[in-house]
XYZ file of C-alpha atoms in Angstrom:
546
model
C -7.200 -38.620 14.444
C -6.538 -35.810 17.054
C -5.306 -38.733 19.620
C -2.977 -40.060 17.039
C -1.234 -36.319 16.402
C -1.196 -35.901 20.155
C 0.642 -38.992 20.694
C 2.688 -38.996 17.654
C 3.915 -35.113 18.840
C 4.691 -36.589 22.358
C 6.589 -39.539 21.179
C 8.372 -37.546 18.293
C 9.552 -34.129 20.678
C 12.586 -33.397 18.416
C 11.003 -33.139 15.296
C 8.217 -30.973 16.688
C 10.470 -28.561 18.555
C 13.163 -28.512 15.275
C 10.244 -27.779 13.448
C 9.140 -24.597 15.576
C 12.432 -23.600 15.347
C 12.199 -23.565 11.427
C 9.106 -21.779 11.739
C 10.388 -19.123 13.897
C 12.985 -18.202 11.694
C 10.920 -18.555 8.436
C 8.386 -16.200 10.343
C 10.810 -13.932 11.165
C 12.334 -13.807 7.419
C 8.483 -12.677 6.941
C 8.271 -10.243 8.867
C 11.391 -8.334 7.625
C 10.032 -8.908 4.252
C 6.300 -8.549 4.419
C 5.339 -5.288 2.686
C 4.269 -2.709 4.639
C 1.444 0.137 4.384
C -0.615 2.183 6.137
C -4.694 0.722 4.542
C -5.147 -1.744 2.161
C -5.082 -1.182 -1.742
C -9.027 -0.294 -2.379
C -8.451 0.693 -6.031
C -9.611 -1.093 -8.900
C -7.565 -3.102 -11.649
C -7.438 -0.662 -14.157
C -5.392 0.251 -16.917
C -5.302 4.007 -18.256
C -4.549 5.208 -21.907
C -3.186 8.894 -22.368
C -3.319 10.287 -25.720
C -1.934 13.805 -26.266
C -3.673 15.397 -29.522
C -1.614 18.836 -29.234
C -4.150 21.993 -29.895
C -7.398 19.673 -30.560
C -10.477 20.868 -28.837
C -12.223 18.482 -26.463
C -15.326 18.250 -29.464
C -12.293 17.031 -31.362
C -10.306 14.475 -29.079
C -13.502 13.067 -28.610
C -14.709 12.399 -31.960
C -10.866 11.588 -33.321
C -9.227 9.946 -30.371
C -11.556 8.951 -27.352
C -14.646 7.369 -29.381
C -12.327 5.281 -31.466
C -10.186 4.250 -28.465
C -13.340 3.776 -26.237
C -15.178 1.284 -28.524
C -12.344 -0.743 -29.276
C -11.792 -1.121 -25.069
C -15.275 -2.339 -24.954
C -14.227 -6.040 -26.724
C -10.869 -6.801 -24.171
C -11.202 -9.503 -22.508
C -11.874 -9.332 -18.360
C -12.827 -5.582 -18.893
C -16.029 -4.573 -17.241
C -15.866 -0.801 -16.992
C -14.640 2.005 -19.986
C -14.391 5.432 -19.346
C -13.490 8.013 -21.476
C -12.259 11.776 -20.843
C -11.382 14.073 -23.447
C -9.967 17.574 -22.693
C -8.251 20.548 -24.317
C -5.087 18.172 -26.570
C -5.684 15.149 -24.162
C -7.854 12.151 -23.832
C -7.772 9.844 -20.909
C -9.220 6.179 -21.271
C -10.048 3.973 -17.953
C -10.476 0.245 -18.672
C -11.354 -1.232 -15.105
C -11.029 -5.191 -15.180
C -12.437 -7.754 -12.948
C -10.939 -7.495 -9.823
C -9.197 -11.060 -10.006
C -7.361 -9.958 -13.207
C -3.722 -10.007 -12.586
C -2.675 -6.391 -13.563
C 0.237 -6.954 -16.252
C -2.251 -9.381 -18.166
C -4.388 -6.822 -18.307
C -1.586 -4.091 -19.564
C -0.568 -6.814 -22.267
C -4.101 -7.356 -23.546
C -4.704 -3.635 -23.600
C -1.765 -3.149 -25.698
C -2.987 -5.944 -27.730
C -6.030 -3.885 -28.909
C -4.592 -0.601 -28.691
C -2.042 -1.639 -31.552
C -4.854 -2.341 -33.296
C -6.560 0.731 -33.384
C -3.856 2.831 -33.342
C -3.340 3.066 -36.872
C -6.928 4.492 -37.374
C -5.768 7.585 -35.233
C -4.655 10.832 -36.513
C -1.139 11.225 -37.446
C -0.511 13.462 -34.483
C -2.256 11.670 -31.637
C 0.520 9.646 -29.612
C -1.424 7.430 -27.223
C 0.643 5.142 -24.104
C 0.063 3.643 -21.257
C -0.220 4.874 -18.074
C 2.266 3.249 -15.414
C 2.033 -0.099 -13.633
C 0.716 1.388 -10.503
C -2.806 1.776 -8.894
C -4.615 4.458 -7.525
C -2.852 4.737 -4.444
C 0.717 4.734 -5.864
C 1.709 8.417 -5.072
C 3.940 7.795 -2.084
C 6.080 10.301 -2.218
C 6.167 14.443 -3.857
C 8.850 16.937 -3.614
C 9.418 20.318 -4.673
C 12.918 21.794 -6.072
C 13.290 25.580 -3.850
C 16.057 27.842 -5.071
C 16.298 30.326 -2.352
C 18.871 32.230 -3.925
C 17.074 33.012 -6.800
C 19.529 32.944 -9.820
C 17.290 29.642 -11.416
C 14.446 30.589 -12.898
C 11.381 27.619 -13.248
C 12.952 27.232 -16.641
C 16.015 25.603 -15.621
C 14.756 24.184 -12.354
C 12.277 22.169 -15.090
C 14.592 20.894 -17.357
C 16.836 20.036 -14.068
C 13.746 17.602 -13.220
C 13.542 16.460 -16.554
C 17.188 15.737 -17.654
C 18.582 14.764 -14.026
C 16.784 13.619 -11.193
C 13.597 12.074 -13.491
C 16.156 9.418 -14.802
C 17.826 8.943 -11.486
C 15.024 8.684 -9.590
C 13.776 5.826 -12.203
C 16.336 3.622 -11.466
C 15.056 3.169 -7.830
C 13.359 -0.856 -7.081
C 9.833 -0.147 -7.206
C 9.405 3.233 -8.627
C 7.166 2.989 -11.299
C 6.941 6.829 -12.487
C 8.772 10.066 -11.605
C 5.995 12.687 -13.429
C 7.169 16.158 -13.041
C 4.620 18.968 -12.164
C 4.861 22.861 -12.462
C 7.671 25.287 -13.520
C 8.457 25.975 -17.739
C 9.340 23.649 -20.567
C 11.744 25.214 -22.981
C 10.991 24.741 -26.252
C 12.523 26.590 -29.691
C 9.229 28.017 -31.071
C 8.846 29.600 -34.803
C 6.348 32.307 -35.181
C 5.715 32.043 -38.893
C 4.430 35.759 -40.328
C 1.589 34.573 -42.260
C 1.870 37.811 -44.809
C 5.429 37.258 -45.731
C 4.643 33.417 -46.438
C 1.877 34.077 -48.745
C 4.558 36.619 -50.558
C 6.979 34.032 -51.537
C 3.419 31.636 -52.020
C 5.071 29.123 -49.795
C 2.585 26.609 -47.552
C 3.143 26.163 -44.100
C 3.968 22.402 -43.966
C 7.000 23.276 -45.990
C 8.642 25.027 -42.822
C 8.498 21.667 -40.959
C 9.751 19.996 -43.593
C 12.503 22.402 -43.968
C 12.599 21.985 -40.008
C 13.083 17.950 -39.832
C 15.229 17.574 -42.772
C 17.516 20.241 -41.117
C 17.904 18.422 -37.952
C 19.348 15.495 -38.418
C 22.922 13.572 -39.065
C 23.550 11.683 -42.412
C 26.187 8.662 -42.685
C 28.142 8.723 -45.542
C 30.293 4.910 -45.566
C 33.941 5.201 -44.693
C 36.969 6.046 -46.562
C 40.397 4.637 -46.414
C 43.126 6.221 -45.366
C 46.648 4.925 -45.235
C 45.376 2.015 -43.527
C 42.918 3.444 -41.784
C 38.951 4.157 -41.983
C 37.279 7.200 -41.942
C 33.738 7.474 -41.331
C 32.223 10.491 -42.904
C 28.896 11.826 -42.028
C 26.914 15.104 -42.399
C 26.470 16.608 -39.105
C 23.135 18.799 -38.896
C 21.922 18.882 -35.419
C 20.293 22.124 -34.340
C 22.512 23.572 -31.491
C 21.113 26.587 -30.906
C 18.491 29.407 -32.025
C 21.103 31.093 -35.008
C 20.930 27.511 -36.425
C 17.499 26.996 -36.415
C 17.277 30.769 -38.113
C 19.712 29.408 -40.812
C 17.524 26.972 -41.902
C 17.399 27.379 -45.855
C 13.736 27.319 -47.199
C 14.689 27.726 -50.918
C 15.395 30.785 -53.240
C 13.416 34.026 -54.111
C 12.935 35.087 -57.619
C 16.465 36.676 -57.601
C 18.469 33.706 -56.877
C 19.175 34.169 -53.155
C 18.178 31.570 -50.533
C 15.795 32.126 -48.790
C 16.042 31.501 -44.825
C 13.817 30.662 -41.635
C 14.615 33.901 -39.724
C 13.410 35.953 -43.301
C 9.627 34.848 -42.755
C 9.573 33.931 -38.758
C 10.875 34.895 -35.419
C 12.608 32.232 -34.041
C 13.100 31.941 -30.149
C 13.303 30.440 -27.001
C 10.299 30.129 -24.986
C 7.944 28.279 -22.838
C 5.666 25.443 -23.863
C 1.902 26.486 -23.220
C 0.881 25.528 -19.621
C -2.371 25.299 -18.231
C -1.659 25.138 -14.370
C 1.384 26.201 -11.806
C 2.813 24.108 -8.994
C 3.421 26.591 -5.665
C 4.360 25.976 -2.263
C 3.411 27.634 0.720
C 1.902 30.707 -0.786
C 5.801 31.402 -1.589
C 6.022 31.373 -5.160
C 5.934 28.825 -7.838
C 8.240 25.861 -7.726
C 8.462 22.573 -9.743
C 7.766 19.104 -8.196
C 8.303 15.632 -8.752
C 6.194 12.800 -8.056
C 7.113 8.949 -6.948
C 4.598 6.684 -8.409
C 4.862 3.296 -6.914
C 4.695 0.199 -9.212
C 2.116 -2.042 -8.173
C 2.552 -4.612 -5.126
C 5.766 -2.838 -4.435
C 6.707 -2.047 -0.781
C 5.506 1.319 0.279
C 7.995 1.668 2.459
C 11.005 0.208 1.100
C 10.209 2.609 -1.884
C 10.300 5.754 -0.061
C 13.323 4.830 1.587
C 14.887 3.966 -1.686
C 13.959 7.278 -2.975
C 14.992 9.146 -0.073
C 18.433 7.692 -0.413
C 18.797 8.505 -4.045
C 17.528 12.204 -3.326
C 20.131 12.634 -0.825
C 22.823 11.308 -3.240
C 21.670 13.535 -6.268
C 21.818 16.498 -3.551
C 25.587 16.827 -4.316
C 24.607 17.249 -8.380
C 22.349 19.801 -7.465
C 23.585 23.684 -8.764
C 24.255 26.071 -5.677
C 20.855 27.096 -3.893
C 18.608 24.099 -5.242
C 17.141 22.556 -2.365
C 14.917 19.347 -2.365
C 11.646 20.321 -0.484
C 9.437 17.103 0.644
C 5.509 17.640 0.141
C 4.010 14.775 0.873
C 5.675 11.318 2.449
C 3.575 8.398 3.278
C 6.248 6.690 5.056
C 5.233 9.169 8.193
C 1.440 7.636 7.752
C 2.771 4.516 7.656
C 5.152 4.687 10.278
C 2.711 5.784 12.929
C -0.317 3.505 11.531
C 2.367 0.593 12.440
C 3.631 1.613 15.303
C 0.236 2.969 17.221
C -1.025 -0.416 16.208
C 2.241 -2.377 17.428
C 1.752 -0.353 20.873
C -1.630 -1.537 21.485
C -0.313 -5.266 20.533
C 1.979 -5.014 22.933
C -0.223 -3.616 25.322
C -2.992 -6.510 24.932
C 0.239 -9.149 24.531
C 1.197 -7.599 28.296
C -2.531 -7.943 29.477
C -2.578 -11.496 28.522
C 0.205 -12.633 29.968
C -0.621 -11.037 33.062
C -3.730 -12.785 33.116
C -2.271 -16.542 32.831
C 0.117 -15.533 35.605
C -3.087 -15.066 37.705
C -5.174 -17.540 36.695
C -2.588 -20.401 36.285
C -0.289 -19.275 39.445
C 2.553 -20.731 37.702
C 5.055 -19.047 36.305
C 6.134 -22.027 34.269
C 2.851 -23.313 33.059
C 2.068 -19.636 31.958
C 5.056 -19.731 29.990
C 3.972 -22.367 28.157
C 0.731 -20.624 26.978
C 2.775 -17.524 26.542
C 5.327 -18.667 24.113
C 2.236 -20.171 21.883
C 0.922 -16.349 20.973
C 4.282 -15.163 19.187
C 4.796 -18.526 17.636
C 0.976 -18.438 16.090
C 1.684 -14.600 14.953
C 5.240 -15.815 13.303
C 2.865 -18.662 11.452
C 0.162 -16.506 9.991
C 3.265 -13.861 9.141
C 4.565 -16.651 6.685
C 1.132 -17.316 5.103
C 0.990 -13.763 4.582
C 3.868 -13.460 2.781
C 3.194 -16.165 0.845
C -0.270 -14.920 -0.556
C 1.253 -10.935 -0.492
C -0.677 -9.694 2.169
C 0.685 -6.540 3.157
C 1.485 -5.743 6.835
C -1.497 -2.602 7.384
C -3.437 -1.748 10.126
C -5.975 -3.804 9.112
C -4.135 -7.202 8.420
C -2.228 -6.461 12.407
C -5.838 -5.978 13.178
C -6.842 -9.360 12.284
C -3.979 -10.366 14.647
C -4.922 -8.011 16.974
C -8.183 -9.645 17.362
C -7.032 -12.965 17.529
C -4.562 -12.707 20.473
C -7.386 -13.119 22.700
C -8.551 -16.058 21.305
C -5.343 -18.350 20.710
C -4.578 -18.807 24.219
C -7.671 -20.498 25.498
C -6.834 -23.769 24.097
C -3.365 -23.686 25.730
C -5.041 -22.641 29.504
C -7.275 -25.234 29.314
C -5.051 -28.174 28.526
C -2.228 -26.755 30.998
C -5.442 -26.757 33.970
C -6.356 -30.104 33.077
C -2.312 -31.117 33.088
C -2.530 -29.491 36.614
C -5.816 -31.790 37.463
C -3.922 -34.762 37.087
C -0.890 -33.651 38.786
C -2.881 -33.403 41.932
C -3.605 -36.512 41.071
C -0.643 -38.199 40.274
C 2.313 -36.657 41.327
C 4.838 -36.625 38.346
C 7.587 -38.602 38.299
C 10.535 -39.145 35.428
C 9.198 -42.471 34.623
C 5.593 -41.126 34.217
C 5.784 -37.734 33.488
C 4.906 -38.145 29.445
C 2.156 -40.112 30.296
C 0.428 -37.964 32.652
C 1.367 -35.586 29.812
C -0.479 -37.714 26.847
C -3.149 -38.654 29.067
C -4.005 -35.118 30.182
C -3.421 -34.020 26.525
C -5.518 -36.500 24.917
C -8.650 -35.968 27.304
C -8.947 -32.350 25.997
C -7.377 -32.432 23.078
C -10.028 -33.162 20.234
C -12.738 -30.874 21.789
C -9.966 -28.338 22.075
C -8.728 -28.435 18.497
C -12.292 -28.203 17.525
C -13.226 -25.336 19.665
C -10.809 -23.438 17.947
C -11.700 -24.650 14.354
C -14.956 -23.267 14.818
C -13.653 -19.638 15.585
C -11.166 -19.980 12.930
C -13.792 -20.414 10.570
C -16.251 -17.768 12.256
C -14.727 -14.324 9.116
C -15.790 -17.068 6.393
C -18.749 -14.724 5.637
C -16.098 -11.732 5.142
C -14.776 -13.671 2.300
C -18.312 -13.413 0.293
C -17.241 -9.012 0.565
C -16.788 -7.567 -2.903
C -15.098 -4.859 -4.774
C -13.354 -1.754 -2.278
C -15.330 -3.405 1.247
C -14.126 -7.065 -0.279
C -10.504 -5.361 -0.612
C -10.721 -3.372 2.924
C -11.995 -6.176 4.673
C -10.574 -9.525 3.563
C -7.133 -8.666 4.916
C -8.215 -8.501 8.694
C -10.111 -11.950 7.997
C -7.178 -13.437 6.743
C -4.544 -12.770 9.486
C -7.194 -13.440 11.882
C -7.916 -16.602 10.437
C -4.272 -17.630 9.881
C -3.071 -16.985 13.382
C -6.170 -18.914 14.701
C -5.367 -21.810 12.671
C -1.659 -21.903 13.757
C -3.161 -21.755 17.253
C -5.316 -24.844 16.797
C -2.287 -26.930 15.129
C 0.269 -25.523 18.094
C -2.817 -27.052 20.989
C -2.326 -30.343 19.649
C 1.182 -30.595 18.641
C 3.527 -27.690 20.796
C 1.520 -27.297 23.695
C 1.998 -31.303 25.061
C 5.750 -31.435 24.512
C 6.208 -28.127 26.189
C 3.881 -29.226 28.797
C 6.452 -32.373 29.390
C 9.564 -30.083 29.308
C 8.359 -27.289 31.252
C 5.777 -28.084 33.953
C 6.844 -29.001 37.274
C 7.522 -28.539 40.603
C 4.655 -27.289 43.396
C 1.167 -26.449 41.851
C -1.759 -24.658 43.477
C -4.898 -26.521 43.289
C -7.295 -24.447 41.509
C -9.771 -24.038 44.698
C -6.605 -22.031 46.838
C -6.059 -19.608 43.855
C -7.312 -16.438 45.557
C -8.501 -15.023 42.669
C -10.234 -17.411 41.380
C -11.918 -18.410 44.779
C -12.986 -14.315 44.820
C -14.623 -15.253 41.063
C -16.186 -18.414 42.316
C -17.669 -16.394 45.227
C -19.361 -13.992 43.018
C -19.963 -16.379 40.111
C -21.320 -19.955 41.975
C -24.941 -17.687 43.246
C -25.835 -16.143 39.877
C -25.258 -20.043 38.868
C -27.400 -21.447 41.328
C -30.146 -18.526 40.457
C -30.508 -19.472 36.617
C -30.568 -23.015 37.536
C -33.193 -22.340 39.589
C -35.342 -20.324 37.301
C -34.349 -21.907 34.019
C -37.398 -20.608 31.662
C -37.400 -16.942 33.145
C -33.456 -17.331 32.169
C -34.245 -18.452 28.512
C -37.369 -16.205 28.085
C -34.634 -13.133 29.710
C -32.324 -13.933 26.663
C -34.578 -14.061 24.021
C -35.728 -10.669 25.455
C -32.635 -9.119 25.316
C -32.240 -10.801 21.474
C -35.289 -9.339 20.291
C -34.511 -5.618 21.790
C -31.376 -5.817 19.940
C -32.442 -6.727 16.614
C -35.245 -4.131 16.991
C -34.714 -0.781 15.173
C-alpha cells in the first residue's frame, strides 16, 4: 500500500504539489486564527449560582437559600460535584460537571432546575448565573485614578457602572465587566421607629407608599383636532425632595401625612464590606474583563484595550484609566520565548542536514518538510480548538527533531543510487521511485510508531489530563503530517530538486571523523556481545532502582 502512494505521488506531481500549496495557506489561515494563551485551561466545567439575600445572616442563607438550591443541584444531569457557600446576604453554589460536558449545556440544564426551585425561595432572594467563563477568565483589571481630586469614589462608581460597564460589554468575547471598590449611591430612608408607632403605621406601608410613588401611569389618548394625545401620570422620583414628598396618608386632623414627617431621607452609600486601593495611594474603583469561555485571550484584551482608549475621550477631566493586571504581557512573552527557542532548534537542524547531507539542495528538501508538517498540525488544531500555549508549541517543539529523519534517510538512499546511476532526464523519476520505494514503507512506519509513542498521555484525567493532552496532540499531529509528507512530498521534491555533483557519503569529512570514533566501539560490542547485554540491563536496573 505504501508502494502504491509512492508511485501514485510520483506519477501525479501536480496534484501533490497544488495540494501543499492548499495546505500552506489553510495552515497559515490557522495560525492567524488559532487562539492564543499563555497555559492551558485547567479549570473545571462548572457552573456558579449567586443569590443575594440582602441583610440575611449566613445561619439564614443557608437554611433559606443554599440548602434548597444545593439539593436540587444534586439531581442535574452530568453534575458530579455541588458546593455550597453561604455568607453575610450571599450564597454561592458550584455545580462542577463531567469534564466532557459542553459548558452552555450545562448552563441550560442548570437553569432548567433552578426555575424549578426558584419559586420555593424567599421573596427577596434573587438568584443568577454566574458568566459563561471559567476559572481562568480574568484577563484583564483596571483601576479609574482621578489625580485631580474633584471625583469622589461616588461618582467614579457610578461612572463604572453607567458608562464604561456597558461599553466595555459590547467587546467580542467579553463575557463580564464586574466592577470592584469605590461607593454605590443609593437614596436611603431612615424610618424613626417612635414617630411610626405614633401615627400606628407598619413599616411595610412606607415601601408601599415608596413603589406606588415611583412609577408612570398611561392613561389612553385623547383627540385633538385631528390629532392624539397620549396622557400619562408621570411619577418618577428625580431627586431626594421627591422622595420626601411622598404622601403616606392623613393624621387625625385631616392633613397628609408625608415621608420626610417620620424619616430622614438622603443620599448615601450602599453598605460595603471591602475597598479596592492601588499602590498604597488611596482607594480607587476597578473594573474587571471576564473572558467568555473558548474566547481568544488575546484578541480579547486587545479588543478591550481599544475600546478603553476610545471611552478615554468620555472620560470627565482628571479620570485616568490605570491597568492592574494584563495577561496579554504573560502571553506575549510565553509565545515569543517559546517561538525563540523554535527558531533556535529550527536553525540547529538545518545546520545539521547541511553537514550531514553536503548538499545544499538535498537539505532543502528535508528543510522545507519541517514548516510544512508544523502548518499541518496548525490546521488540526484549529479544527479541534486547541489553543496556541506553551504547551501545545511544546508538543511541536518536541517533534522538530523527529520529523526530519524520514526525509534524511530517503534523500541518502536517493544519493546511493545516484552514485550508482548517474541521473539522466529520461531516468531521473525512476531512480526517484526506485530509491523512494526501497525505504519508503519501513520509513512511514518508523515514524508511525513515534507518532503513536503520547497515546498513554491521552489515558491523563481531570487538571494533568487538561495540562498535558495539548503537548500530546501537536506532537502527535505534526508527526503524523511528517509520516504522510515521507511518502508523498519528499519523492516529488526529490525529482525536482536533487541534482548536480554529490559527495559520496565515505568523503564527507564529518562523517568520516564520526565513523572514526564510532566503527571501534562497534567492533568492541560485537566482540563482547553478552558483557554488552548484561552492561544494559545493568544500567536498566540502576535506573529503575529508588
Amino acid at each position: 500500500m505504501i508502494e502504491a502512494i509512492i508511485r501514485w505521488s510520483i506519477g501525479n506531481r501536480f496534484f501533490i504539489l497544488l495540494g501543499t500549496l492548499m495546505l500552506i495557506v489553510m495552515g497559515l489561515a490557522a495560525v492567524k486564527n488559532t487562539p492564543i494563551d499563555a497555559l492551558p485551561d485547567l479549570s473545571d466545567v462548572q457552573v456558579i449560582i449567586k443569590t443575594s439575600y440582602p441583610g440575611q445572616a449566613p445561619q439564614v442563607v443557608e437554611d433559606q437559600v443554599t440548602y434548597p438550591l444545593t439539593t436540587a443541584m444534586l439531581s442535574v444531569p452530568g453534575a458530579e460535584i455541588v458546593r455550597g457557600y453561604s455568607f453575610f446576604g450571599d450564597s454561592y453554589v458550584y455545580i462542577i460537571f463531567d469534564e466532557n460536558t459542553d459548558l452552555y449545556w450545562a448552563r441550560s440544564r442548570v437553569l432548567e432546575y433552578l426555575s424549578q426551585v426558584a419559586p420555593s425561595l424567599p421573596a427577596n432572594a434573587k438568584p443568577q448565573l454566574g458568566p459563561d467563563a471559567t476559572g481562568v477568565g480574568w484577563v484583564y483589571i483596571y483601576a479609574l485614578v482621578d489625580k485631580t481630586g474633584q471625583n469622589d469614589i461616588s461618582k467614579m462608581r457610578s461612572l463604572q457602572d453607567w458608562f464604561l460597564k456597558f461599553e466595555l460589554q459590547t467587546v467580542p468575547g467579553v463575557s463580564e465587566v464586574a466592577a470592584l471598590g469605590g461607593m454605590v449611591k443609593q437614596y436611603q430612608v431612615k424610618v424613626n421607629p417612635e414617630k411610626l408607632r405614633a401615627y400606628g403605621m407598619p413599616l411595610s406601608h412606607i415601601q408601599t407608599a415608596i413603589q406606588r410613588g415611583n412609577k408612570e401611569i398611561g392613561a389612553s389618548v385623547v383627540e385633538m383636532a385631528e390629532a392624539e394625545y397620549m396622557v400619562r401620570v408621570s411619577g418618577y422620583l428625580q431627586s431626594v425632595e421627591d422622595l420626601k414628598s411622598i404622601p403616606l396618608g392623613v393624621n387625625k386632623n385631616g392633613t397628609p401625612l408625608l415621608l420626610e414627617d417620620i424619616a430622614e431621607v438622603d443620599v448615601g452609600p450602599q453598605m460595603r464590606r471591602g475597598v479596592a486601593e492601588l499602590n498604597g495611594e488611596g482607594e480607587v474603583v476597578g473594573g474587571i474583563i471576564v473572558m467568555r469561555f473558548g474566547e481568544n485571550a488575546q484578541n480579547v484584551i486587545d479588543g478591550v484595550k481599544a475600546k478603553l482608549e476610545e471611552l478615554k475621550k468620555g472620560l470627565p477631566d482628571g479620570v485616568e484609566v490605570v491597568p492592574v493586571y494584563d495577561r496579554s504581557a504573560l502571553i506575549e512573552r510565553a509565545v515569543k520565548n517559546l517561538g525563540i527557542k523554535l527558531l533556535e532548534e529550527f536553525a540547529i537542524v538545518t545546520l545539521v542536514c547541511i553537514i550531514f547531507l553536503f548538499h545544499f539542495r538535498s537539505a532543502f528538501v528535508a528543510i522545507i518538510s519541517l514548516p510544512i508538517g508544523i502548518l499541518m498540525a496548525f490546521i488540526v488544531m484549529n479544527l479541534q480548538g486547541l489553543n496556541a500555549n506553551i504547551m501545545s508549541l511544546g508538543g511541536i517543539a518536541i517533534a522538530i527533531g523527529a520529523m526530519l529523519p524520514g526525509a534524511i534517510v530517503m534523500i541518502e538512499n536517493m544519493h546511493k543510487h545516484m552514485e550508482e546511476t548517474p541521473l539522466t532526464d529520461e531516468n531521473r523519476w525512476q531512480v526517484v521511485s526506485k530509491a523512494a520505494i526501497e525505504v519508503g514503507p519501513a520509513l512511514f512506519f518508523s515514524l508511525l510508531i513515534i507518532t503513536i509513542s503520547f497515546i498513554p498521555v491521552f489515558t491523563l484525567e481531570a487538571q494533568e489530563g487538561r495540562m498535558f493532552s495539548p503537548l500530546a496532540f501537536t506532537k502527535t499531529y505534526a508527526m503524523a503530517a511528517s509520516a504522510i509528507l515521507a511518502i508523498t512530498l519528499i519523492p516529488v521534491l526529490m525529482g525536482y530538486f536533487i541534482r548536480g555533483k554529490i559527495i559520496p557519503e565515505h568523503k564527507n569529512p564529518i562523517n568520516r571523523i564520526l565513523a572514526a570514533v564510532y566503527m571501534p566501539a562497534l567492533r568492541t560490542v560485537l566482540k563482547f556481545p553478552k558483557m554488552t547485554i548484561l552492561a544494559g540491563i545493568g544500567v536498566l536496573i540502576i535506573g529503575v532502582w529508588p
